Amino acid sequence: MVLFIFRRLGAMVLTMLVVSVMLFLLLELTPGNVATKVLGPYSSEEQRNLWLEANGYFEPLWYRYVTWLGSFVTGDFGESIRFKVPVADVLWPRLWNTAILGFWTFALMIPLSLVLGVLAGMREGSKLDRSISVTSIVTTSIPEFASAVFLTAIFVFWLGWLPGTSTMTSGFDWRQLVLPVMVLVLYDFGYVARMTRASMAEVMTAPYIRTAVLKGLPYRRVIMRHALRNALIAPFTVITLQINWLLSGVIVVEFFFAYKGFGALLLEASLNQDIFLIEACAMVAVFVATATQTIADLGYTYLNPRIRFS
Amino acid sequence: MADRHSKALHPYIPELQKLLRKGEIGRREFLRTATVLGVSAGAAYAMAGTGAVKRAQAATEEPKFGGNLRCSMNVKEITDPATYDWSEKGNVARHVIEPLVRISHENIAEPYLAERWEASEDLKTWTFYLRKGVKWSNGDDFTADDVIYNFNRWLDPKTGSSNQGRFNSMTTTVDTGKKDDDGKPVMSTVAAEGVLEKVDDHTVRFNLVIPDLSLPESMADYPALIVHRRFEEEGGDFAKNPVGTGPFALTDFAVGEKAVFAKRDAPWWGGDVYLDQITYIDHGDDMAAQLAALASDQVDCNYRTSIEQVETHRAIPNLTVYDTLTAQCGVARMRVTEKPFDNKLLRQAIQACVDNEEVLRIVYQGRGAVGEDHHVAPIHPEYADLPRLKQDYDLAKKLLAEAGYPDGIKLTIDCVANPTWEQNACKALREMCLPAGIDIAINVMPGGTYWDRWMSTPFGFTSWTHRALGTQVLNLAYRSGVAWNETDYSNPEFDKLLDKAGGILDPEQRKVVMADIEKILQDDAIISQSSWRSVFITANDRVKNIYVQPAEEHHYNKVWMS
C-alpha cells in the first residue's frame, strides 16, 4: 500500500513537472514579449533590455527554468501585471472564495444526487426512476450560462427575492451565494445522480442482493446494509473528480455573477495576458487535477477490497 | 463679480461680449472662451445672462447628509496618476486628488484647485492663482510647490506621462548626444527652460514656448490630477499612500474588486459634502451583471450604460437613464508607417467606401452626431463645417487600382470585444468596403489585449474619450511624435497649423485655420471616423444631483441620497 501511494505521488509530481516545462516554454520562450507585457507599450527598447537583463532573461533557457521552478516551489510566483501586487496576494484569497463556493455546491449536490441516484437505481424502470432520470438529463444538458440567465430572470428580475450579483463587497453574504450555488448544483447533480443510479442498478442485479431479498430480509435493510456499500464506490470516484470539474466549471458562473473567485481570476489573467498570474493559476489547476485523481485512485483502492494491494 | 476682477480681465473679453450680443457666437462658445480666459464660471454665466450654473437636476429639495453611494465600475490599478490611461482610473483617484481645473457637465472649464487664471494677450504667459487654505490629508498646505512638482514630473520623458503631449506648449526637443543604430542623433523631449515659474506660494506662472488656448482644459484631463509634492519620495504608489486634497479618503482598494472611500473629518475647501461613503464595485465586463446589480438594488448607479441596454434600463422602475452628447468617438485608424497603410490611395479608397451617417444609424441607433474623419466634433467651439463626405464606390475602385490593388485587397482590423458597438462599427466598415473589393477581416479581442497593442497594430479601432476642445485631441493624437500618436502620423504643415490655431482667440478666425487642419486630416485619410456618440448612465431615483459629464468623470462631491 505504501509503495502504491509513493508511486501515485511520484506520477503526480512527474505530471506537474511536464506541465510546468510546457507552460514555461509556451509563455516565456520569447523574453521580448515578457518585457513588453511587464513594462507596457510605452516602454523603449532600451528599458526592456535593461529589465530583461536585471531579471536574468539573458541566461540559458534551462537555467531560467530551474530558477523559475525554484522560486515557484517556494511560493514566489512573481508580480501580477494587471493587479500590480505579488501573484500570491490575489491568488490565495480568490482560491479561498472558490473553495467556499465549491464547499456549498458539494454540500448540497452530494446528498441530493446520491439520494436521487439510489432511489432511481433501486427499482430500474419504475416511474420514480424515469422521472429522476429525465430531470437529471434535462438539467445536466442545460449549460451554466443558460441556467444562470434563466434563474436570474426568475429570482432577480421577476420575484425580486435574490441579489443579482455576488461580489461580496461588504463582507460575506449567504444570499449572494444562493444563485451561483443553485446554478452549479443544477448542472452537476444530474451527472452524479446518473452515475449513482447506474452503479446502484448494477448492484441490485447482483446475486447476493437477490439472495438477501429471497431469504426474507426487510427491503430497507437490503438496501442500507448490502447494496449501498458497494453501490457507492463508483460515485466516490465520480464525486472526487467533480472537484476538478468545478475549478474550471466555475469560470462561467463566477463571470456571470461577478463572483471574485479563482475561475474569474483565471479568465481575467488570460484575457489580459498576465503571464505570471496565468502560470500560477495553471499550476494550481494542474495540482488540483492530479491531486484529485490521486485521491480518487487511493480512495477507490481502499474502498474496493478486490483491487486492494497487499 | 465681473467688475471686481475687471482689471485682471483679458482684453479680449469685451470683444467677446460684443460678439455674443450680436449673435455671432453662441452662448456655449462665449462661456467657454470667457472661462478659459480666466473669468469665473459664475461671472461668465452672469455676462451671458443666463443666471447661475444649472445642475442636471434642479436643487429644489434640501440636500440630505449621509449615505453610501454604490457605483458599478471596473476598478483598475491606480499606482501612478501621471500615467493613467483610463477614465475609470481617474474616477477612482478624483475623490482623493483633484485637478487645477475641472470640466463641468456643460463642457465648460471651471476653476478647481486653481481659483482663477489670467492669460497674456499673446496666450503665451498664463498665471494661475491657486486656492488658499487648501490642506493635504497629511496636514501640509497645498502650495505652488505641489503644482510645479507635478508639472516637472509630467514633462520628464522618464515618467512616460501622456501629459507631456498635452502640455507640448511647455516642451522643447533636444539632442541627447547619443546616436541610434542608424547613426541618427537620438532626440528627447524635455521641459523648456524657465517654463515653470513660482511667483509666490499660491501663484504659478507658465511661460509657454508657443501660444496655447487649451491650457486650462488640458489641466482638467484625468492624468492631470495633482499629487502631493513628495509623491515619489513617499513610495510613488497612490494606492498605498493616497494623500490628497479631496473630500474623501481611500479606505479599501482591490483591483478588479472594489474601491471604498469615506468622507474625511476635515472640512473640504469646496464646502458641504453630503455622502459619507462611496463604494465602487467591479462587476467585470459582463453587462448583464451590471444590470442585475442595478435591478436588485446592489448598486445605486453605474459608470456607463451601453447603447444596447438603454431601453432595458429605462424599463426598470426606480431607475433613470441620464445622457449627454459628447466628443467621444471611435476611430478606425491606420498606421501610416506600416504596409499597406503607408499607401495614401488605399486609405482614401477605404474612406470613399464609407457612408458615415449610415454607420451612425446602424451602430448607434443614430444617437449622436455624424463624424467626418477629422476628429473635431460639432460640439467643439472651433469646429469648422466642411462639405460632407460622400460614399462613392467608383472613386473607391479607381483609388484602389491606382494604389496597386486592382483585384482588391485583404486587410485585418483589430478591435475590442466590449463595448459591442465598437465591433459593430467594424462590421459596418467591413460591409461597406466589400463592394469595392476591400475585404476586411475583424480580429475581435478582449480590451486588455487590444490596449497592449493599440499603438502598434497596423489597423485598429480605438475609442477616444471626450475632450473639451478639438485642438486638445489633435495635439494628443496626431501631432508628430507625441506619446499617443497611434497612427504615427507626421505632417509638419499640420503641426504648424495646429500651433497657429492654438494662438487665435477669435472663434471665427480660428475656424478658418481649423478648416484647413480638418481638411488635411480628411485628405490624408488616416482615420475613418463615423460618429460622435452620446453616453448614458443609469442611477437609482434616490440618487440626487447626479449627471453625465461628457468625459464620464464622476463628480460626486455634491451628490446626495434621499
GROMACS .gro file of C-alpha atoms in nm, chain B residues 154-306:
model
  153
  464TRP     CA    1   0.474   6.517  -1.625
  465LEU     CA    2   0.719   6.686  -1.861
  466ASP     CA    3   1.004   6.448  -1.774
  467PRO     CA    4   1.022   6.184  -2.050
  468LYS     CA    5   1.115   5.923  -1.789
  469THR     CA    6   0.771   5.948  -1.629
  470GLY     CA    7   0.604   5.835  -1.952
  471SER     CA    8   0.303   6.056  -1.889
  472SER     CA    9   0.062   6.143  -2.169
  473ASN     CA   10   0.064   6.492  -2.015
  474GLN     CA   11   0.389   6.555  -2.197
  475GLY     CA   12   0.196   6.570  -2.524
  476ARG     CA   13  -0.094   6.752  -2.358
  477PHE     CA   14   0.139   7.033  -2.247
  478ASN     CA   15   0.353   7.039  -2.560
  479SER     CA   16   0.348   7.419  -2.534
  480MET     CA   17   0.592   7.376  -2.243
  481THR     CA   18   0.845   7.142  -2.403
  482THR     CA   19   1.136   7.156  -2.645
  483THR     CA   20   1.318   6.882  -2.828
  484VAL     CA   21   1.688   6.845  -2.752
  485ASP     CA   22   1.969   6.629  -2.884
  486THR     CA   23   2.069   6.373  -2.622
  487GLY     CA   24   2.415   6.339  -2.774
  488LYS     CA   25   2.354   5.969  -2.832
  489LYS     CA   26   2.323   5.805  -3.171
  490ASP     CA   27   2.080   5.530  -3.267
  491ASP     CA   28   2.170   5.220  -3.471
  492ASP     CA   29   2.136   5.412  -3.799
  493GLY     CA   30   2.370   5.683  -3.672
  494LYS     CA   31   2.094   5.940  -3.637
  495PRO     CA   32   2.103   6.155  -3.324
  496VAL     CA   33   1.857   6.045  -3.053
  497MET     CA   34   1.624   6.332  -2.967
  498SER     CA   35   1.445   6.378  -2.639
  499THR     CA   36   1.151   6.598  -2.546
  500VAL     CA   37   1.203   6.786  -2.221
  501ALA     CA   38   1.062   7.083  -2.029
  502ALA     CA   39   1.167   7.414  -2.184
  503GLU     CA   40   1.398   7.641  -1.986
  504GLY     CA   41   1.211   7.870  -1.746
  505VAL     CA   42   0.867   7.747  -1.841
  506LEU     CA   43   0.755   7.698  -1.480
  507GLU     CA   44   0.780   7.999  -1.256
  508LYS     CA   45   0.680   8.016  -0.891
  509VAL     CA   46   0.561   8.374  -0.837
  510ASP     CA   47   0.467   8.320  -0.474
  511ASP     CA   48   0.334   8.037  -0.260
  512HIS     CA   49  -0.002   8.044  -0.432
  513THR     CA   50   0.077   8.173  -0.779
  514VAL     CA   51   0.235   7.983  -1.068
  515ARG     CA   52   0.324   8.136  -1.400
  516PHE     CA   53   0.366   7.932  -1.716
  517ASN     CA   54   0.593   8.090  -1.977
  518LEU     CA   55   0.495   7.890  -2.281
  519VAL     CA   56   0.705   7.824  -2.586
  520ILE     CA   57   0.407   7.859  -2.818
  521PRO     CA   58   0.062   8.009  -2.757
  522ASP     CA   59  -0.183   7.759  -2.615
  523LEU     CA   60  -0.550   7.835  -2.581
  524SER     CA   61  -0.638   7.494  -2.443
  525LEU     CA   62  -0.409   7.514  -2.141
  526PRO     CA   63  -0.689   7.526  -1.877
  527GLU     CA   64  -0.879   7.242  -2.044
  528SER     CA   65  -0.563   7.033  -2.064
  529MET     CA   66  -0.525   7.075  -1.688
  530ALA     CA   67  -0.867   6.916  -1.643
  531ASP     CA   68  -0.785   6.592  -1.818
  532TYR     CA   69  -0.774   6.280  -1.598
  533PRO     CA   70  -0.395   6.224  -1.590
  534ALA     CA   71  -0.357   6.585  -1.463
  535LEU     CA   72  -0.474   6.520  -1.107
  536ILE     CA   73  -0.239   6.692  -0.864
  537VAL     CA   74  -0.045   6.465  -0.629
  538HIS     CA   75   0.146   6.571  -0.320
  539ARG     CA   76   0.495   6.719  -0.374
  540ARG     CA   77   0.656   6.420  -0.201
  541PHE     CA   78   0.465   6.160  -0.405
  542GLU     CA   79   0.775   5.980  -0.535
  543GLU     CA   80   0.973   6.031  -0.217
  544GLU     CA   81   0.697   5.855  -0.024
  545GLY     CA   82   0.689   5.549  -0.246
  546GLY     CA   83   0.527   5.670  -0.567
  547ASP     CA   84   0.228   5.438  -0.525
  548PHE     CA   85  -0.104   5.617  -0.497
  549ALA     CA   86  -0.296   5.303  -0.399
  550LYS     CA   87  -0.070   5.251  -0.098
  551ASN     CA   88  -0.025   5.613   0.003
  552PRO     CA   89  -0.335   5.808  -0.106
  553VAL     CA   90  -0.256   6.161   0.015
  554GLY     CA   91  -0.497   6.414  -0.132
  555THR     CA   92  -0.680   6.744  -0.111
  556GLY     CA   93  -1.021   6.597  -0.192
  557PRO     CA   94  -1.312   6.542   0.047
  558PHE     CA   95  -1.275   6.164   0.061
  559ALA     CA   96  -1.012   5.917   0.182
  560LEU     CA   97  -0.945   5.584   0.018
  561THR     CA   98  -1.013   5.321   0.284
  562ASP     CA   99  -1.021   4.994   0.092
  563PHE     CA  100  -0.891   4.909  -0.252
  564ALA     CA  101  -0.856   4.588  -0.451
  565VAL     CA  102  -0.800   4.586  -0.827
  566GLY     CA  103  -1.081   4.405  -1.007
  567GLU     CA  104  -1.296   4.409  -0.694
  568LYS     CA  105  -1.366   4.734  -0.515
  569ALA     CA  106  -1.261   5.081  -0.410
  570VAL     CA  107  -1.413   5.227  -0.094
  571PHE     CA  108  -1.397   5.592   0.015
  572ALA     CA  109  -1.501   5.753   0.342
  573LYS     CA  110  -1.571   6.122   0.389
  574ARG     CA  111  -1.281   6.291   0.566
  575ASP     CA  112  -1.342   6.459   0.901
  576ALA     CA  113  -1.152   6.771   0.800
  577PRO     CA  114  -1.357   7.038   0.622
  578TRP     CA  115  -1.325   7.045   0.244
  579TRP     CA  116  -1.241   7.369   0.061
  580GLY     CA  117  -1.547   7.325  -0.160
  581GLY     CA  118  -1.797   7.337   0.125
  582ASP     CA  119  -2.053   7.074   0.219
  583VAL     CA  120  -2.008   6.715   0.105
  584TYR     CA  121  -2.318   6.503   0.153
  585LEU     CA  122  -2.215   6.141   0.104
  586ASP     CA  123  -2.050   5.953   0.391
  587GLN     CA  124  -1.911   5.684   0.169
  588ILE     CA  125  -1.855   5.595  -0.195
  589THR     CA  126  -1.813   5.231  -0.297
  590TYR     CA  127  -1.706   5.122  -0.644
  591ILE     CA  128  -1.787   4.762  -0.722
  592ASP     CA  129  -1.627   4.583  -1.015
  593HIS     CA  130  -1.872   4.356  -1.196
  594GLY     CA  131  -1.628   4.258  -1.469
  595ASP     CA  132  -1.702   4.307  -1.837
  596ASP     CA  133  -2.043   4.141  -1.826
  597MET     CA  134  -2.315   4.398  -1.894
  598ALA     CA  135  -2.576   4.152  -1.762
  599ALA     CA  136  -2.410   4.151  -1.420
  600GLN     CA  137  -2.431   4.530  -1.403
  601LEU     CA  138  -2.797   4.523  -1.498
  602ALA     CA  139  -2.872   4.253  -1.239
  603ALA     CA  140  -2.690   4.456  -0.972
  604LEU     CA  141  -2.892   4.769  -1.055
  605ALA     CA  142  -3.219   4.579  -1.070
  606SER     CA  143  -3.165   4.404  -0.737
  607ASP     CA  144  -3.052   4.730  -0.573
  608GLN     CA  145  -2.696   4.618  -0.508
  609VAL     CA  146  -2.567   4.940  -0.665
  610ASP     CA  147  -2.713   5.290  -0.697
  611CYS     CA  148  -2.554   5.391  -1.024
  612ASN     CA  149  -2.306   5.279  -1.288
  613TYR     CA  150  -2.013   5.410  -1.485
  614ARG     CA  151  -2.172   5.363  -1.824
  615THR     CA  152  -2.488   5.217  -1.972
  616SER     CA  153  -2.416   5.071  -2.313
   0.00000   0.00000   0.00000
